[in-house]
Every structure is written in C-alpha cells, then in structure tokens.
PDB file of C-alpha atoms in Angstrom:
ATOM      1  CA  MET A   1     -35.417  -1.743  -5.371  1.00 47.00           C
ATOM      2  CA  PRO A   2     -32.892  -3.891  -3.499  1.00 50.00           C
ATOM      3  CA  THR A   3     -30.945  -6.466  -5.457  1.00 60.00           C
ATOM      4  CA  SER A   4     -30.091  -9.908  -4.118  1.00 66.00           C
ATOM      5  CA  MET A   5     -26.607  -8.543  -3.393  1.00 62.00           C
ATOM      6  CA  SER A   6     -27.942  -5.640  -1.334  1.00 60.00           C
ATOM      7  CA  CYS A   7     -30.411  -7.961   0.405  1.00 62.00           C
ATOM      8  CA  SER A   8     -27.477 -10.159   1.442  1.00 67.00           C
ATOM      9  CA  ILE A   9     -25.687  -7.124   2.879  1.00 62.00           C
ATOM     10  CA  ILE A  10     -28.813  -6.083   4.782  1.00 62.00           C
ATOM     11  CA  ALA A  11     -29.387  -9.622   6.082  1.00 61.00           C
ATOM     12  CA  SER A  12     -25.799  -9.899   7.318  1.00 67.00           C
ATOM     13  CA  LEU A  13     -26.274  -6.721   9.390  1.00 65.00           C
ATOM     14  CA  ASN A  14     -23.044  -5.321   7.948  1.00 70.00           C
ATOM     15  CA  ARG A  15     -22.892  -1.554   7.893  1.00 85.00           C
ATOM     16  CA  VAL A  16     -19.549  -1.333   6.106  1.00 90.00           C
ATOM     17  CA  LEU A  17     -18.680  -3.073   2.842  1.00 89.00           C
ATOM     18  CA  VAL A  18     -14.952  -3.418   2.087  1.00 88.00           C
ATOM     19  CA  ASN A  19     -14.237  -4.024  -1.592  1.00 89.00           C
ATOM     20  CA  ASN A  20     -11.026  -6.055  -1.939  1.00 83.00           C
ATOM     21  CA  LEU A  21     -11.685  -7.718  -5.292  1.00 84.00           C
ATOM     22  CA  PRO A  22      -8.843  -8.444  -7.735  1.00 80.00           C
ATOM     23  CA  VAL A  23      -7.516  -5.474  -9.683  1.00 79.00           C
ATOM     24  CA  GLY A  24      -9.485  -5.104 -12.898  1.00 82.00           C
ATOM     25  CA  SER A  25     -12.854  -5.983 -11.343  1.00 87.00           C
ATOM     26  CA  THR A  26     -14.470  -2.755 -12.483  1.00 92.00           C
ATOM     27  CA  SER A  27     -17.972  -4.074 -13.188  1.00 94.00           C
ATOM     28  CA  ALA A  28     -18.092  -6.047  -9.950  1.00 92.00           C
ATOM     29  CA  THR A  29     -16.857  -3.027  -7.977  1.00 94.00           C
ATOM     30  CA  HIS A  30     -19.626  -0.886  -9.462  1.00 96.00           C
ATOM     31  CA  ALA A  31     -22.157  -3.606  -8.613  1.00 94.00           C
ATOM     32  CA  TYR A  32     -20.962  -3.787  -4.999  1.00 92.00           C
ATOM     33  CA  ALA A  33     -20.940   0.016  -4.661  1.00 95.00           C
ATOM     34  CA  GLU A  34     -24.514   0.074  -5.937  1.00 94.00           C
ATOM     35  CA  ALA A  35     -25.468  -2.726  -3.546  1.00 92.00           C
ATOM     36  CA  ALA A  36     -23.878  -0.856  -0.630  1.00 93.00           C
ATOM     37  CA  ILE A  37     -25.969   2.231  -1.388  1.00 94.00           C
ATOM     38  CA  LYS A  38     -29.159   0.186  -1.648  1.00 90.00           C
ATOM     39  CA  ALA A  39     -28.316  -1.652   1.590  1.00 89.00           C
ATOM     40  CA  GLY A  40     -27.422   1.524   3.480  1.00 91.00           C
ATOM     41  CA  ALA A  41     -23.817   0.442   4.027  1.00 92.00           C
ATOM     42  CA  ALA A  42     -20.609   2.482   3.959  1.00 95.00           C
ATOM     43  CA  PHE A  43     -18.184   1.515   1.181  1.00 95.00           C
ATOM     44  CA  ILE A  44     -14.402   1.212   1.494  1.00 92.00           C
ATOM     45  CA  ASN A  45     -12.753   0.605  -1.850  1.00 91.00           C
ATOM     46  CA  ALA A  46      -9.369  -1.125  -1.589  1.00 87.00           C
ATOM     47  CA  ILE A  47      -8.722  -1.495  -5.325  1.00 87.00           C
ATOM     48  CA  PRO A  48      -7.903   1.021  -8.080  1.00 87.00           C
ATOM     49  CA  VAL A  49     -11.410   1.476  -9.455  1.00 91.00           C
ATOM     50  CA  PHE A  50     -12.512   5.049  -8.884  1.00 92.00           C
ATOM     51  CA  ILE A  51     -15.585   5.225  -6.681  1.00 95.00           C
ATOM     52  CA  ALA A  52     -14.795   7.640  -3.824  1.00 94.00           C
ATOM     53  CA  SER A  53     -13.003  10.073  -6.143  1.00 93.00           C
ATOM     54  CA  ASN A  54     -15.623   9.828  -8.886  1.00 96.00           C
ATOM     55  CA  PRO A  55     -17.945  12.851  -8.506  1.00 96.00           C
ATOM     56  CA  GLU A  56     -21.063  10.911  -9.532  1.00 97.00           C
ATOM     57  CA  TRP A  57     -20.453   8.029  -7.112  1.00 97.00           C
ATOM     58  CA  ALA A  58     -19.386  10.419  -4.342  1.00 96.00           C
ATOM     59  CA  GLN A  59     -22.604  12.396  -4.799  1.00 98.00           C
ATOM     60  CA  ARG A  60     -24.737   9.238  -4.701  1.00 98.00           C
ATOM     61  CA  PHE A  61     -23.130   8.118  -1.433  1.00 98.00           C
ATOM     62  CA  SER A  62     -23.409  11.640   0.004  1.00 97.00           C
ATOM     63  CA  GLU A  63     -27.089  11.933  -0.947  1.00 98.00           C
ATOM     64  CA  SER A  64     -27.671   8.565   0.745  1.00 96.00           C
ATOM     65  CA  GLY A  65     -25.928   9.799   3.903  1.00 97.00           C
ATOM     66  CA  LEU A  66     -23.273   7.116   3.564  1.00 96.00           C
ATOM     67  CA  PRO A  67     -19.498   7.390   3.830  1.00 96.00           C
ATOM     68  CA  VAL A  68     -17.335   6.224   0.945  1.00 96.00           C
ATOM     69  CA  ALA A  69     -13.542   5.981   1.100  1.00 93.00           C
ATOM     70  CA  GLY A  70     -10.646   4.367  -0.626  1.00 86.00           C
ATOM     71  CA  ASP A  71      -9.823   4.033  -4.284  1.00 85.00           C
ATOM     72  CA  ASP A  72      -6.759   1.846  -4.020  1.00 78.00           C
ATOM     73  CA  VAL A  73      -6.199   1.490  -0.285  1.00 71.00           C
ATOM     74  CA  MET A  74      -4.069  -1.598  -1.026  1.00 62.00           C
ATOM     75  CA  SER A  75      -1.437   0.502  -2.796  1.00 65.00           C
ATOM     76  CA  GLN A  76      -0.882   2.492   0.383  1.00 65.00           C
ATOM     77  CA  VAL A  77       0.888  -0.526   1.888  1.00 64.00           C
ATOM     78  CA  GLY A  78       1.650  -2.528  -1.242  1.00 67.00           C
ATOM     79  CA  ALA A  79       4.604  -3.109  -3.536  1.00 70.00           C
ATOM     80  CA  THR A  80       4.935   0.496  -4.725  1.00 74.00           C
ATOM     81  CA  VAL A  81       5.247   1.894  -1.215  1.00 76.00           C
ATOM     82  CA  ILE A  82       7.759  -0.811  -0.301  1.00 78.00           C
ATOM     83  CA  HIS A  83       9.761  -0.055  -3.465  1.00 83.00           C
ATOM     84  CA  LYS A  84       9.827   3.681  -2.770  1.00 86.00           C
ATOM     85  CA  THR A  85      10.776   3.095   0.864  1.00 88.00           C
ATOM     86  CA  LEU A  86      13.676   0.823  -0.078  1.00 90.00           C
ATOM     87  CA  VAL A  87      14.944   3.337  -2.656  1.00 93.00           C
ATOM     88  CA  LYS A  88      14.687   6.195  -0.143  1.00 94.00           C
ATOM     89  CA  MET A  89      16.523   4.098   2.450  1.00 94.00           C
ATOM     90  CA  ALA A  90      19.341   3.428  -0.033  1.00 94.00           C
ATOM     91  CA  ILE A  91      19.601   7.133  -0.919  1.00 96.00           C
ATOM     92  CA  ASP A  92      19.548   8.126   2.763  1.00 96.00           C
ATOM     93  CA  ARG A  93      22.532   5.818   3.270  1.00 96.00           C
ATOM     94  CA  GLY A  94      24.556   7.366   0.477  1.00 96.00           C
ATOM     95  CA  VAL A  95      23.718   5.124  -2.473  1.00 95.00           C
ATOM     96  CA  ARG A  96      23.408   6.957  -5.783  1.00 95.00           C
ATOM     97  CA  VAL A  97      20.242   5.738  -7.504  1.00 94.00           C
ATOM     98  CA  ASP A  98      20.059   6.664 -11.187  1.00 94.00           C
ATOM     99  CA  GLU A  99      17.048   4.596 -12.131  1.00 92.00           C
ATOM    100  CA  THR A 100      14.719   2.005 -10.623  1.00 89.00           C
ATOM    101  CA  TYR A 101      11.843  -0.168 -11.689  1.00 81.00           C
ATOM    102  CA  GLN A 102       9.563  -2.586  -9.982  1.00 75.00           C
ATOM    103  CA  LEU A 103       8.185  -5.794 -11.423  1.00 67.00           C
ATOM    104  CA  ASN A 104       5.327  -7.563  -9.709  1.00 62.00           C
ATOM    105  CA  VAL A 105       5.425 -11.250 -10.532  1.00 59.00           C
ATOM    106  CA  GLY A 106       2.703 -13.631  -9.472  1.00 59.00           C
ATOM    107  CA  GLY A 107      -0.086 -15.829 -10.683  1.00 58.00           C
ATOM    108  CA  THR A 108      -3.009 -13.610  -9.797  1.00 64.00           C
ATOM    109  CA  GLN A 109      -5.275 -11.324 -11.795  1.00 66.00           C
ATOM    110  CA  ILE A 110      -3.402  -8.374 -10.312  1.00 64.00           C
ATOM    111  CA  SER A 111      -0.111  -9.539 -11.859  1.00 66.00           C
ATOM    112  CA  TRP A 112      -1.739 -10.239 -15.208  1.00 67.00           C
ATOM    113  CA  THR A 113      -3.399  -6.819 -15.284  1.00 70.00           C
ATOM    114  CA  CYS A 114      -0.154  -5.008 -14.391  1.00 67.00           C
ATOM    115  CA  LEU A 115       1.895  -6.902 -16.974  1.00 65.00           C
ATOM    116  CA  ARG A 116      -0.765  -6.471 -19.668  1.00 67.00           C
ATOM    117  CA  ARG A 117      -0.912  -2.697 -19.076  1.00 63.00           C
ATOM    118  CA  ALA A 118       2.883  -2.423 -19.200  1.00 57.00           C
ATOM    119  CA  GLY A 119       3.230  -4.352 -22.452  1.00 55.00           C
TER     120      GLY A 119
END
C-alpha cells in the first residue's frame, strides 16, 4: 500500500529519487528507499547509509525492476577525495609526507556526526 511519501513521488511524476539527506539520516533514508520502491522510482543514494550495497535492499529494488545506486556518492567528490588528491599532488612534486589527517569543521549534522564518531 502506498504511503503519503510514495504518493507524493508518484504525483510529482519523478522516476528517480536522489537521497541527499544529512549524514546520519538512516531512518529517513530507509523510509525514502521504501517510498521509492512503492512509487516505482529509481533510487540514488548520495549519503553513507547502505542501500545499494545491502543485499536485502538490492534484492527488493531488483525484484521491483528498479535501479538503485550510490551509497555515499557525495564522498566521491567530497573532502576525502580532495584531501587525497592534495597529498598525492604534494608527493608527486617531491614532498615527503609522513602522516596526514583531515578535519571537517562546520555547523551541520555531517560535521557533528564525523566529530562524534572520531571522539
């Protein structure tokens, strides 16, 4: 039975749902993935909540004939990739790098989640 969320997706005529919620939004991500299935929409997950790589979710999307992709698409062009690229650039130019770290500072849920996990 469609939920109000899936009904909204159907009514909007969207065929692809992109999940770009704040990091840590596990329950909401599961709710949107469920709504996408019920609405017959593909699901692209841009945050690190495992949907596409979770065998149960992947099977549900597959059985519904719907594509699912992602699981942290944001990190592919985010701070970690930039950090690694800058370190590689320094090494390629002859800098000896013994150790590095990256600290994400901001006022968002993403920053709070990262700092809380680190501490």
